XYZ file of C-alpha atoms in Angstrom:
776
model
C 71.121 -97.501 -17.440
C 71.759 -98.502 -13.385
C 68.919 -99.102 -10.874
C 69.058 -98.601 -7.043
C 68.212 -101.743 -5.058
C 66.735 -101.905 -1.904
C 70.065 -102.753 -0.517
C 71.998 -100.200 -1.253
C 74.334 -101.701 -4.048
C 74.473 -101.035 -7.954
C 73.321 -103.913 -9.811
C 73.829 -102.932 -13.225
C 70.428 -104.238 -15.562
C 70.401 -107.922 -16.887
C 73.330 -109.335 -14.241
C 73.446 -111.409 -11.526
C 73.910 -109.065 -7.908
C 77.627 -108.946 -6.972
C 78.947 -110.422 -3.761
C 79.083 -108.775 -0.848
C 82.010 -107.088 0.538
C 82.369 -104.721 3.134
C 83.073 -101.673 1.531
C 82.634 -99.435 4.193
C 85.762 -101.110 6.088
C 87.741 -100.276 2.853
C 86.469 -96.401 2.738
C 87.695 -96.264 6.406
C 90.799 -97.849 5.698
C 91.738 -95.550 2.570
C 90.504 -92.205 5.064
C 93.411 -89.553 3.955
C 94.494 -89.195 7.426
C 94.911 -92.903 8.256
C 96.589 -93.572 5.120
C 99.731 -90.508 5.378
C 100.059 -92.072 9.412
C 100.692 -95.373 8.503
C 102.614 -94.124 5.655
C 104.511 -92.418 8.166
C 105.292 -95.293 10.232
C 106.321 -96.825 7.443
C 108.699 -94.452 5.820
C 110.507 -94.209 9.689
C 110.880 -98.318 9.201
C 112.222 -97.837 5.542
C 114.982 -94.665 7.087
C 116.180 -96.816 9.455
C 116.784 -99.535 7.551
C 118.643 -97.276 4.851
C 120.470 -95.514 7.581
C 122.122 -98.730 8.761
C 123.123 -99.991 5.472
C 124.301 -96.456 5.008
C 126.394 -96.601 8.339
C 127.228 -100.515 8.030
C 127.703 -101.372 4.361
C 129.716 -97.488 3.971
C 126.850 -96.145 1.224
C 127.910 -92.380 0.585
C 125.028 -90.167 1.788
C 123.030 -89.459 -0.687
C 121.836 -92.650 -0.827
C 119.776 -91.937 2.618
C 119.126 -88.437 0.848
C 117.759 -90.260 -2.013
C 115.530 -92.572 0.054
C 114.064 -89.612 1.850
C 113.465 -87.792 -1.489
C 111.125 -91.290 -2.736
C 109.425 -90.961 0.455
C 108.518 -87.766 0.088
C 107.385 -87.944 -3.224
C 105.328 -91.465 -2.557
C 103.285 -89.399 0.485
C 101.400 -87.103 -2.263
C 100.954 -90.426 -4.092
C 100.044 -92.841 -1.465
C 97.711 -89.754 -0.009
C 95.825 -89.282 -3.186
C 95.407 -92.991 -4.066
C 94.382 -93.798 -0.950
C 91.483 -90.939 -1.788
C 90.452 -92.517 -5.055
C 90.478 -96.020 -3.651
C 87.949 -94.214 -0.800
C 85.556 -92.706 -3.695
C 85.448 -96.021 -5.341
C 84.251 -97.809 -1.649
C 81.858 -95.307 -0.730
C 80.165 -95.900 -4.383
C 80.008 -99.249 -3.924
C 78.501 -98.506 0.240
C 76.318 -95.810 -0.992
C 75.015 -97.036 -4.633
C 75.645 -93.534 -5.811
C 76.241 -93.053 -9.290
C 80.298 -92.061 -10.505
C 78.856 -89.307 -12.155
C 82.149 -89.185 -14.056
C 83.893 -92.882 -15.334
C 87.331 -93.725 -13.969
C 89.475 -92.162 -16.970
C 93.200 -90.955 -17.202
C 95.395 -90.510 -14.619
C 93.153 -91.683 -11.869
C 92.714 -95.051 -12.957
C 96.658 -95.846 -12.219
C 95.828 -94.573 -8.462
C 95.522 -97.917 -7.409
C 97.342 -99.526 -4.493
C 98.685 -102.429 -6.490
C 100.397 -99.606 -8.665
C 101.426 -97.132 -5.950
C 102.661 -100.071 -3.899
C 104.574 -101.025 -7.148
C 105.960 -97.752 -8.168
C 107.537 -97.219 -4.884
C 109.083 -100.792 -4.812
C 110.789 -100.292 -8.346
C 112.097 -96.611 -7.306
C 113.598 -98.026 -4.352
C 114.878 -100.845 -6.569
C 116.518 -98.471 -8.824
C 117.973 -96.433 -5.984
C 119.885 -99.719 -4.783
C 121.155 -100.034 -8.515
C 121.937 -96.257 -9.118
C 123.967 -96.742 -5.563
C 125.670 -100.379 -6.232
C 126.858 -99.478 -9.479
C 128.623 -96.409 -7.525
C 129.824 -98.288 -5.095
C 131.321 -100.639 -8.001
C 132.916 -97.892 -9.666
C 134.487 -95.874 -6.951
C 136.104 -99.762 -5.833
C 137.080 -100.472 -9.146
C 138.273 -96.665 -10.566
C 135.831 -96.160 -12.805
C 134.828 -92.669 -14.406
C 134.952 -89.667 -12.172
C 133.747 -91.448 -8.624
C 136.741 -94.386 -8.951
C 139.173 -93.470 -5.855
C 142.635 -92.864 -6.275
C 143.592 -95.837 -4.451
C 141.764 -97.814 -6.976
C 143.354 -95.767 -10.027
C 146.442 -96.675 -8.950
C 147.137 -92.755 -8.171
C 148.030 -93.649 -4.468
C 148.781 -97.401 -2.386
C 146.585 -97.948 0.926
C 149.233 -96.544 3.250
C 150.575 -93.458 0.808
C 152.363 -91.515 3.375
C 151.932 -87.590 2.499
C 153.059 -83.880 3.583
C 150.451 -81.690 5.010
C 151.906 -78.008 3.374
C 151.552 -74.763 5.887
C 147.745 -73.228 4.189
C 148.123 -69.847 2.661
C 146.520 -67.151 4.467
C 144.456 -64.909 2.156
C 142.778 -62.777 4.716
C 145.350 -60.962 6.050
C 145.235 -62.818 9.293
C 147.968 -65.404 9.193
C 147.373 -66.882 12.189
C 143.721 -67.755 11.118
C 146.162 -70.083 8.196
C 148.311 -71.633 10.788
C 144.870 -72.642 12.932
C 143.567 -74.575 9.740
C 146.630 -76.491 9.260
C 146.474 -77.219 12.662
C 142.619 -78.592 12.536
C 143.253 -80.052 8.819
C 146.624 -82.210 10.650
C 144.039 -83.274 13.420
C 140.912 -84.713 11.032
C 143.697 -85.952 8.500
C 145.689 -88.551 11.619
C 142.463 -90.014 11.609
C 142.834 -91.449 8.383
C 143.421 -95.095 8.418
C 144.150 -95.144 4.401
C 146.524 -92.391 4.585
C 149.814 -91.705 6.910
C 150.804 -87.886 7.611
C 154.917 -87.712 7.987
C 155.330 -87.155 11.582
C 156.616 -83.835 12.635
C 160.486 -85.649 13.868
C 160.566 -87.125 10.362
C 159.579 -83.663 9.050
C 162.245 -82.175 11.182
C 164.619 -84.379 10.357
C 164.550 -83.946 6.483
C 164.749 -80.484 6.928
C 167.744 -80.988 9.011
C 169.329 -82.828 6.272
C 168.112 -80.427 3.505
C 170.381 -77.787 5.787
C 167.198 -76.119 6.011
C 166.077 -74.696 9.778
C 163.437 -76.864 11.564
C 161.197 -74.029 11.803
C 160.889 -72.943 8.326
C 157.486 -72.344 7.208
C 156.831 -75.550 4.666
C 155.807 -73.561 1.888
C 153.716 -75.762 -1.124
C 157.092 -75.592 -2.766
C 159.586 -76.707 0.279
C 156.925 -79.744 1.105
C 156.896 -80.883 -2.468
C 161.117 -80.402 -1.810
C 160.930 -82.891 0.663
C 158.355 -85.431 -0.758
C 160.798 -85.822 -3.301
C 163.694 -86.005 -1.206
C 162.166 -88.798 1.714
C 160.129 -90.292 -1.420
C 156.499 -89.201 -0.252
C 153.965 -90.027 -2.134
C 151.726 -86.767 -2.565
C 151.534 -83.200 -0.826
C 148.422 -81.458 0.562
C 148.205 -77.818 0.000
C 145.548 -75.471 0.609
C 144.503 -71.793 1.296
C 141.697 -69.814 2.815
C 140.410 -66.427 1.198
C 138.020 -64.136 2.407
C 134.374 -63.818 0.771
C 132.219 -60.829 1.783
C 131.394 -61.636 5.670
C 132.702 -65.643 5.224
C 135.653 -67.598 4.301
C 136.744 -70.048 1.132
C 138.492 -72.674 2.212
C 139.947 -74.860 -0.628
C 142.183 -77.835 -0.796
C 144.702 -79.627 -3.403
C 146.680 -82.790 -3.553
C 149.749 -82.109 -5.710
C 151.853 -84.631 -7.145
C 155.649 -83.646 -5.349
C 157.550 -84.202 -9.032
C 155.647 -82.298 -11.041
C 153.064 -80.125 -8.973
C 150.433 -81.053 -10.889
C 146.675 -81.264 -8.957
C 146.076 -84.649 -8.777
C 142.777 -83.879 -6.708
C 141.003 -80.425 -5.832
C 138.673 -79.659 -2.955
C 136.498 -76.763 -1.969
C 134.487 -75.835 0.604
C 132.753 -72.635 2.165
C 131.766 -70.893 6.030
C 130.094 -68.459 6.720
C 131.659 -66.628 9.392
C 134.783 -67.829 11.821
C 132.308 -70.027 13.821
C 131.879 -71.584 11.234
C 135.164 -72.829 9.783
C 136.101 -75.370 12.114
C 132.788 -77.834 10.223
C 134.107 -76.556 7.032
C 137.272 -77.600 7.537
C 135.617 -80.914 8.727
C 133.985 -81.528 5.586
C 136.753 -80.414 3.478
C 139.084 -83.678 4.826
C 136.501 -85.919 4.735
C 136.256 -84.926 1.035
C 139.798 -85.538 0.339
C 140.176 -88.739 2.146
C 137.312 -90.438 0.266
C 138.618 -89.157 -2.742
C 141.756 -90.989 -1.346
C 139.770 -94.377 -1.699
C 139.220 -94.385 2.304
C 135.792 -96.452 3.053
C 133.173 -93.982 3.855
C 131.982 -96.366 6.653
C 135.755 -95.850 8.369
C 135.112 -91.635 7.234
C 132.252 -91.576 9.283
C 133.795 -93.691 12.281
C 136.287 -90.796 12.580
C 134.414 -88.115 15.239
C 133.993 -84.888 13.412
C 137.064 -82.136 13.516
C 134.840 -79.880 15.964
C 134.466 -82.725 18.329
C 138.313 -84.010 18.282
C 139.582 -80.938 19.041
C 137.147 -77.916 19.698
C 134.234 -75.577 18.588
C 136.245 -72.655 19.804
C 138.359 -71.143 16.801
C 140.657 -69.260 19.461
C 141.342 -71.854 21.243
C 142.040 -74.036 18.340
C 144.293 -70.768 17.484
C 145.648 -70.996 20.852
C 146.579 -74.556 20.344
C 148.015 -74.392 16.805
C 150.692 -71.316 18.217
C 151.473 -73.709 21.047
C 152.334 -76.760 19.050
C 154.425 -74.456 16.400
C 156.214 -72.921 19.588
C 157.176 -76.106 21.159
C 158.567 -77.318 17.903
C 160.881 -74.276 17.818
C 162.197 -75.489 21.170
C 160.077 -72.944 23.507
C 158.018 -74.775 25.887
C 157.626 -72.326 28.355
C 155.997 -69.886 25.824
C 154.053 -73.295 24.672
C 152.818 -74.040 28.218
C 151.788 -70.748 28.371
C 149.586 -70.875 25.261
C 147.896 -73.727 26.154
C 146.979 -72.799 29.370
C 144.980 -69.783 27.316
C 143.503 -72.231 24.637
C 141.933 -74.293 28.049
C 140.654 -71.138 29.455
C 138.892 -70.324 26.237
C 137.694 -73.873 25.793
C 137.312 -75.725 29.421
C 136.768 -79.166 27.444
C 139.392 -78.695 25.178
C 141.071 -82.154 25.372
C 143.727 -82.502 23.095
C 145.148 -78.931 25.073
C 144.939 -80.483 28.213
C 146.808 -83.509 27.288
C 149.412 -81.617 25.549
C 149.534 -79.209 28.451
C 150.304 -82.390 31.304
C 152.409 -83.994 28.571
C 154.749 -80.401 28.520
C 154.698 -79.742 32.118
C 156.377 -82.915 33.151
C 158.482 -82.714 30.133
C 159.644 -79.508 31.904
C 159.842 -81.142 35.047
C 157.569 -78.387 36.990
C 154.413 -78.119 38.589
C 153.147 -81.730 38.631
C 149.953 -80.807 40.771
C 149.251 -78.769 37.285
C 150.529 -81.856 35.155
C 148.267 -83.735 37.284
C 145.355 -81.994 36.964
C 145.668 -81.510 33.284
C 145.737 -84.852 32.483
C 142.504 -85.903 34.972
C 140.794 -82.663 32.918
C 141.739 -84.467 29.240
C 141.115 -87.716 30.809
C 137.421 -86.653 31.716
C 136.450 -85.254 28.111
C 138.643 -87.921 26.385
C 135.233 -88.881 24.185
C 136.456 -85.641 22.295
C 139.040 -87.200 20.944
C 139.870 -89.884 17.723
C 139.935 -93.473 18.636
C 143.579 -93.255 18.414
C 144.618 -90.140 20.034
C 141.235 -91.344 23.293
C 143.705 -94.541 23.871
C 146.837 -92.517 24.203
C 145.176 -90.293 27.003
C 143.759 -93.407 28.830
C 147.456 -94.805 28.490
C 148.641 -91.699 29.686
C 146.210 -91.163 32.385
C 146.615 -94.471 33.665
C 150.705 -94.413 33.797
C 151.313 -90.634 35.223
C 148.056 -90.227 37.531
C 147.185 -94.288 38.386
C 150.339 -95.618 38.422
C 148.634 -98.742 36.506
C 151.598 -99.532 33.841
C 150.167 -102.737 33.086
C 146.748 -101.023 31.986
C 148.720 -98.492 29.876
C 150.474 -100.765 27.829
C 147.235 -102.311 27.142
C 145.787 -99.301 25.976
C 148.563 -98.353 24.088
C 148.370 -101.652 22.135
C 145.192 -100.991 20.981
C 146.671 -97.892 19.470
C 149.474 -100.264 17.394
C 146.983 -102.184 16.818
C 145.257 -99.196 14.782
C 148.651 -97.989 13.411
C 151.924 -99.802 14.393
C 154.080 -96.738 13.665
C 152.270 -94.424 16.025
C 155.171 -92.271 17.451
C 153.605 -92.239 20.827
C 152.122 -95.843 21.509
C 155.511 -96.436 20.401
C 157.625 -94.652 22.695
C 154.706 -94.445 25.541
C 155.225 -98.564 25.306
C 159.022 -98.184 26.240
C 158.482 -95.770 28.958
C 155.741 -98.194 30.787
C 158.229 -100.928 30.460
C 160.560 -98.814 32.101
C 158.486 -98.159 35.155
C 158.124 -102.067 35.469
C 161.437 -102.383 35.731
C 162.117 -104.118 32.113
C 164.297 -102.321 30.473
C 164.922 -105.290 27.794
C 161.533 -104.633 26.872
C 161.857 -101.104 26.660
C 164.715 -100.947 24.652
C 162.974 -103.517 22.040
C 160.220 -100.678 21.689
C 163.017 -97.331 21.306
C 164.622 -99.188 19.023
C 161.737 -99.866 16.843
C 161.071 -95.965 17.492
C 163.921 -94.953 15.716
C 163.709 -97.359 13.281
C 160.476 -95.877 12.426
C 161.868 -92.146 12.851
C 165.500 -92.224 12.990
C 165.851 -88.546 14.215
C 162.975 -88.719 16.441
C 164.096 -87.025 19.981
C 162.650 -89.218 22.383
C 163.517 -92.752 21.306
C 167.333 -91.768 20.951
C 167.167 -90.291 24.475
C 165.327 -92.900 25.959
C 167.075 -95.798 24.196
C 170.601 -94.334 25.705
C 168.985 -94.173 29.360
C 167.577 -97.788 29.032
C 170.893 -99.150 27.916
C 172.599 -97.332 30.648
C 169.811 -98.963 33.315
C 170.905 -102.434 31.722
C 174.665 -101.641 32.577
C 175.324 -102.744 28.502
C 177.806 -100.624 27.629
C 178.355 -101.492 24.449
C 174.497 -100.506 23.803
C 175.092 -97.429 25.640
C 177.814 -96.339 23.110
C 176.150 -97.557 20.171
C 172.637 -95.410 21.184
C 174.579 -92.283 21.897
C 177.122 -92.159 18.743
C 173.950 -92.786 16.926
C 172.078 -90.212 18.510
C 174.880 -87.188 17.836
C 175.020 -88.256 14.603
C 171.201 -87.500 13.721
C 171.280 -84.482 16.216
C 174.828 -83.197 17.068
C 173.437 -80.071 18.274
C 170.348 -80.701 19.978
C 169.956 -80.190 23.898
C 169.117 -83.728 24.584
C 171.504 -85.093 22.628
C 174.480 -83.220 24.901
C 172.140 -84.167 27.990
C 172.465 -87.541 27.146
C 175.962 -87.601 26.678
C 176.545 -86.018 30.225
C 174.418 -88.839 31.613
C 176.698 -91.714 30.446
C 179.790 -89.518 31.266
C 178.364 -88.788 34.900
C 177.197 -92.487 35.327
C 180.502 -93.692 34.244
C 182.363 -91.371 36.759
C 183.773 -89.190 34.610
C 182.481 -85.839 36.659
C 184.969 -83.505 34.796
C 183.713 -84.422 31.148
C 180.091 -84.151 32.720
C 180.717 -80.429 33.947
C 182.196 -79.826 29.938
C 179.043 -80.886 28.819
C 176.474 -79.002 31.205
C 178.542 -75.674 30.528
C 178.060 -76.489 26.526
C 174.493 -76.863 26.906
C 174.179 -73.341 29.152
C 176.333 -71.699 26.466
C 174.249 -73.156 23.284
C 170.985 -73.186 24.740
C 170.443 -70.348 26.834
C 166.994 -70.484 26.900
C 165.715 -70.672 30.508
C 164.251 -74.627 30.301
C 168.201 -75.994 29.116
C 169.599 -73.390 31.081
C 167.746 -74.264 33.900
C 168.473 -78.107 32.915
C 172.581 -77.137 32.669
C 172.857 -74.983 35.839
C 171.196 -78.029 37.661
C 173.730 -80.248 36.806
C 176.718 -78.005 37.050
C 175.466 -77.550 41.270
C 175.059 -80.941 41.292
C 178.492 -82.281 39.957
C 180.130 -79.340 41.507
C 178.094 -81.031 45.132
C 179.417 -84.363 44.734
C 183.208 -83.308 44.504
C 182.483 -81.048 47.639
C 182.283 -77.684 46.319
C 179.651 -76.787 47.995
C 180.851 -72.820 47.976
C 180.554 -73.365 43.806
C 177.425 -75.740 43.883
C 175.488 -72.853 46.033
C 176.290 -70.329 43.248
C 174.725 -72.505 40.541
C 171.803 -73.670 42.251
C 170.843 -70.009 43.256
C 171.066 -68.920 39.881
C 168.710 -72.080 39.372
C 166.227 -70.610 42.124
C 166.425 -67.020 40.479
C 165.349 -68.721 37.375
C 162.228 -70.182 38.428
C 161.583 -67.246 40.538
C 161.689 -65.345 37.309
C 159.264 -67.715 35.408
C 156.587 -67.352 37.910
C 157.432 -70.847 39.499
C 157.738 -70.291 43.018
C 157.172 -73.946 44.419
C 159.860 -75.085 42.295
C 162.555 -72.253 43.602
C 161.135 -73.579 46.842
C 162.009 -76.963 46.250
C 165.191 -76.156 44.938
C 165.968 -73.849 47.515
C 165.259 -76.841 50.268
C 167.621 -78.999 48.096
C 170.500 -76.880 48.507
C 169.477 -75.867 52.119
C 169.786 -79.956 52.814
C 173.078 -80.410 51.093
C 174.806 -77.661 53.437
C 173.670 -79.602 56.221
C 174.202 -82.743 55.152
C 177.249 -82.032 53.031
C 178.533 -79.548 55.158
C 178.231 -80.643 58.184
C 176.061 -78.620 60.262
C 175.884 -75.283 58.528
C 172.010 -74.701 60.431
C 171.722 -70.774 59.793
C 170.217 -72.120 56.060
C 167.673 -73.706 58.004
C 166.216 -69.715 59.141
C 166.555 -68.921 55.761
C 164.391 -71.661 54.232
C 161.654 -71.320 56.948
C 161.504 -67.240 56.565
C 160.871 -68.473 52.648
C 158.138 -70.862 53.968
C 156.172 -68.344 55.823
C 156.546 -65.957 52.570
C 154.855 -68.720 50.488
C 152.080 -69.946 52.595
C 149.797 -67.738 51.231
C 146.030 -68.366 50.457
C 146.758 -68.502 46.902
C 149.006 -71.199 47.143
C 147.257 -74.761 45.767
C 147.136 -77.186 48.642
C 149.065 -79.761 46.153
C 151.809 -77.563 45.058
C 154.123 -77.343 48.244
C 157.158 -79.478 48.443
C 156.006 -81.048 51.523
C 158.373 -84.371 51.318
C 161.516 -82.102 50.487
C 160.904 -80.027 53.377
C 160.050 -82.804 55.661
C 163.416 -84.702 54.639
C 165.371 -81.134 55.379
C 163.852 -81.317 58.909
C 164.484 -84.822 59.471
C 168.498 -83.438 58.345
C 168.592 -81.227 61.343
C 166.984 -84.126 63.616
C 163.633 -82.231 63.742
C 161.637 -85.049 63.764
C 158.527 -83.651 65.003
C 158.396 -81.139 62.357
C 159.361 -83.128 59.998
C 156.324 -85.635 61.174
C 154.228 -82.305 60.430
C 154.628 -81.410 56.814
C 154.396 -85.416 56.087
C 151.407 -85.168 57.359
C 150.375 -82.406 55.534
C 151.171 -84.047 52.648
C 149.018 -86.978 53.022
C 146.285 -84.981 54.796
C 146.468 -82.342 50.649
C 147.293 -84.786 48.306
C 144.650 -87.280 47.406
C 145.877 -90.697 47.152
C 144.823 -91.269 43.875
C 147.574 -88.976 42.657
C 150.330 -90.584 44.355
C 150.664 -93.313 42.549
C 151.574 -92.459 39.075
C 154.908 -91.647 37.327
C 154.021 -87.984 37.719
C 153.258 -88.576 41.613
C 155.053 -88.651 44.556
C 154.226 -91.730 46.510
C 157.885 -93.632 46.059
C 159.009 -90.295 47.764
C 156.157 -90.501 50.373
C 157.416 -93.921 51.275
C 161.311 -93.192 51.769
C 160.398 -90.114 54.034
C 158.495 -92.644 56.025
C 161.323 -95.235 55.755
C 163.658 -92.119 56.985
C 161.547 -91.225 59.712
C 161.392 -95.084 61.261
C 164.637 -95.416 61.218
C 165.652 -91.983 63.009
C 163.051 -92.892 65.177
C 165.001 -96.478 65.909
C 162.021 -98.296 64.304
C 164.984 -100.283 62.164
C 162.905 -103.237 61.044
C 159.696 -101.343 59.442
C 162.019 -98.108 58.143
C 163.779 -101.267 56.179
C 160.393 -102.852 54.801
C 159.270 -98.936 54.060
C 162.314 -98.729 51.806
C 162.248 -101.938 50.342
C 158.851 -101.175 49.420
C 159.571 -97.989 47.624
C 162.428 -99.552 45.520
C 160.321 -100.037 42.287
C 159.667 -98.090 39.211
C 162.255 -96.221 36.753
C 164.859 -95.508 39.014
C 166.944 -98.123 40.033
C 168.758 -96.195 42.546
C 166.893 -93.670 44.208
C 165.727 -95.992 47.766
C 169.587 -97.684 47.943
C 171.445 -95.598 49.630
C 168.478 -95.141 52.475
C 167.806 -98.732 52.133
C 172.035 -99.791 52.988
C 171.887 -96.877 56.030
C 168.840 -98.996 57.689
C 170.276 -102.674 57.083
C 173.600 -101.007 59.061
C 171.612 -99.650 61.919
C 169.930 -102.884 62.110
C 173.063 -103.989 62.588
C 173.066 -106.222 59.150
C 176.300 -105.383 57.715
C 176.536 -107.898 55.008
C 173.490 -106.636 53.587
C 174.316 -102.886 54.225
C 177.560 -103.708 51.870
C 175.384 -105.589 49.134
C 172.755 -102.735 48.752
C 175.664 -99.925 49.208
C 177.482 -101.423 46.486
C 174.081 -102.305 44.337
C 174.144 -98.167 44.661
C 177.505 -97.096 43.881
C 178.095 -99.883 41.009
C 174.300 -99.252 38.937
C 175.365 -97.813 36.003
C 171.996 -95.227 36.108
C 170.726 -92.082 34.384
C 169.668 -90.966 37.486
C 172.431 -90.543 39.610
C 172.464 -86.773 39.129
C 168.918 -86.977 41.359
C 170.936 -89.272 44.287
C 174.529 -88.656 43.774
C 174.984 -85.109 45.038
C 173.794 -86.277 49.075
C 174.593 -89.881 48.933
C 177.661 -90.732 47.394
C 180.302 -89.733 49.073
C 179.266 -90.788 52.460
C 178.458 -94.111 50.713
C 181.942 -94.478 49.637
C 183.004 -93.817 52.689
C 180.876 -95.985 54.863
C 182.212 -99.119 52.591
C 185.413 -98.464 53.408
C 184.617 -98.509 57.223
C 182.184 -101.170 56.687
C 185.064 -103.619 54.968
C 187.832 -102.471 57.407
C 185.673 -103.528 60.312
C 184.802 -106.588 58.114
C 188.740 -107.165 58.167
C 189.342 -106.694 53.755
C 191.906 -104.457 53.685
C 191.849 -104.270 49.948
C 188.422 -103.614 49.445
C 188.324 -100.676 52.128
C 190.973 -99.291 50.602
C 189.786 -99.532 47.377
C 186.187 -96.950 48.665
C 188.034 -94.851 51.029
C 190.512 -93.868 47.697
C 187.333 -93.496 46.092
C 186.460 -91.118 47.810
C 189.509 -89.487 48.455
C 189.718 -89.029 44.751
C 186.293 -87.352 44.747
C 186.857 -85.107 47.377
C 190.084 -84.067 46.229
C 189.035 -80.671 45.058
C 186.726 -80.246 48.035
C 186.184 -76.737 49.793
C 189.132 -76.395 52.640
C 186.101 -77.340 55.236
C 185.257 -80.326 53.680
C 188.869 -81.503 53.703
C 189.141 -82.758 57.845
C 187.263 -85.934 56.542
C 189.692 -86.301 53.450
C 192.709 -86.371 55.487
C 191.031 -88.885 58.257
C 190.003 -91.179 55.514
C 193.779 -90.722 54.298
C 195.152 -91.409 57.657
C 192.988 -94.878 57.466
C 194.120 -95.650 54.380
C 197.928 -95.043 55.788
C 197.317 -97.315 58.474
C 195.595 -100.161 56.254
C 198.562 -100.187 54.139
C 201.077 -100.394 56.978
C 199.264 -103.210 58.346
C 199.538 -104.907 55.146
C 203.224 -104.406 54.950
C 205.076 -103.846 51.735
C 202.644 -103.278 49.060
């Protein structure tokens, strides 16, 4: 029997007093609220460590969830342990007698056992997680990855088939396919077959490249091309929601290698369901969980708006079918539905640039894409940065650095490889540009851009053998593609074979009557007629081009081209100034408040007025350009700073400030067009007068093989040839004078009757020079 002592301690009968312990402090420390608070703080620290391990090591998500569960179980245990420890301390503090001696479970609720149990639980979680990761890497059991088990290799190429629609809404399946493609493109272990290679494979199978890619067709392509696997899937309606499923198929047998399924409560949840589905596939294939987590979720990569994603998907399909203008309109609808849709802005800017229309809209779209670049996966984010630097700011070295980062991640990325070549072309390093284009063709033999750009780079280098080889390969792999025919046209024009170039342009117009290709063909036909002095024919084709622009709702492009036609009539036709009144009337009609201040062709109009000698009006339009077009949007590939410098140089020349003109025109002699500044620069040296420099620059212009001749020759080639003849005659070099006079006569031998007087005059000069030289 125990007896209460005066001090409140409990001293068993017949024993010595128990040493003093601060049981009051122990009781306070074991208060349930204090235990719960301390446990909460410790739990946060533990979860932070587990989360860091999951993210840094690449452990599965359930490790973190397991830690949460263990801590959730541990909380009541710790609180109950604290309760019992507090009771024991209170008994020792107050001397109260324990009515019921500790027995059963209660005796196990001690701090030592609680902490030991928690430690063992987390050790068990660590063992389970380690075993899982080991089995995954070694390919053991159901958690073994397909790479570890030998079903796939790291870097395996796969084809994504069009997903099947079982909801009655075919657009939904198209959207599903495109969204899945975007997410799979982030994989570092699976490589999707690029669209260019897929189109090439279908053409070799004599199938229309626009054919829906059913799973069976995708399997046939995979077998032909040596592709490892096919991804197929479908979307089903389930009540008010959807069931999304996908399978990884063996191309030869059609057997299912792996299958996955996700549900979406409604259409707004589809994108997140696709995101989960693709990540399951990538994880099963063998991609590290760390890499999968590093990829941005699909709704951040593309858009959280399903209607916007539908428009984007339709635009991609429409563009692949060759209808660029329709694709542009669909992309505009997509960004109207989601004003932060970075990838749609990038595509819109690219399509506008390739179509050569609405440079202000292109710059705005590219700037929007750059603003929202953080919504893109890593590779595409660097692509946007590079394109922005190249097209908007003119930082070509910075663009190359961004493209190199993409190539470090994926050395076969088609945009990065091709556009690295473009950046080098802009820096006039055509040798390195050609190397990238050749690399692009090796990776994607049937890629349109690589083949087209290689022809142009070889032309700029003056490498005729390389030009012939590149053109022959282009025609072999894509014999009827409009860009292959256009490359053929550019080569013929650069070599002075204008009749052949005209025949090719007519073929393009006949075989590719869509507005985009028809407009390009009309532009070439107009330029080819003008360069040979057939202005009536040139105007007929040119006005047809203007009407195409108007019918497409592109008034500024129509105005720009009409201004060009007027310049030709004024400068080549020799004084048909009534056309200026027509252009001024059109200017007054197009000067409404609804016109974007960036859109009018300020510099083209300034050069038109300069052709008439109206210096005051030319300056007005140059001032309007400088006032309305931001300086940061002038320097890049899509900008017009070089044209601005040439306009300033021409005004300085007309104003008698010859040295200023030479400085400005030399400054404008940069970028991918190696001949654009030369005719005006030669005119400036001629006015200096520095005839030797003028001859050198004129000869550089007329003798350079350039894909940009269609933009320059119609206005500049005939007077350049004629002036070279005159300069050599003044120097006393009869043979050179006769050579260039003869080239001018041959070029204009079929010119309009009103343009024949200068031809007759040059013939008379040639006759005099021949007479002066005696028998030949």
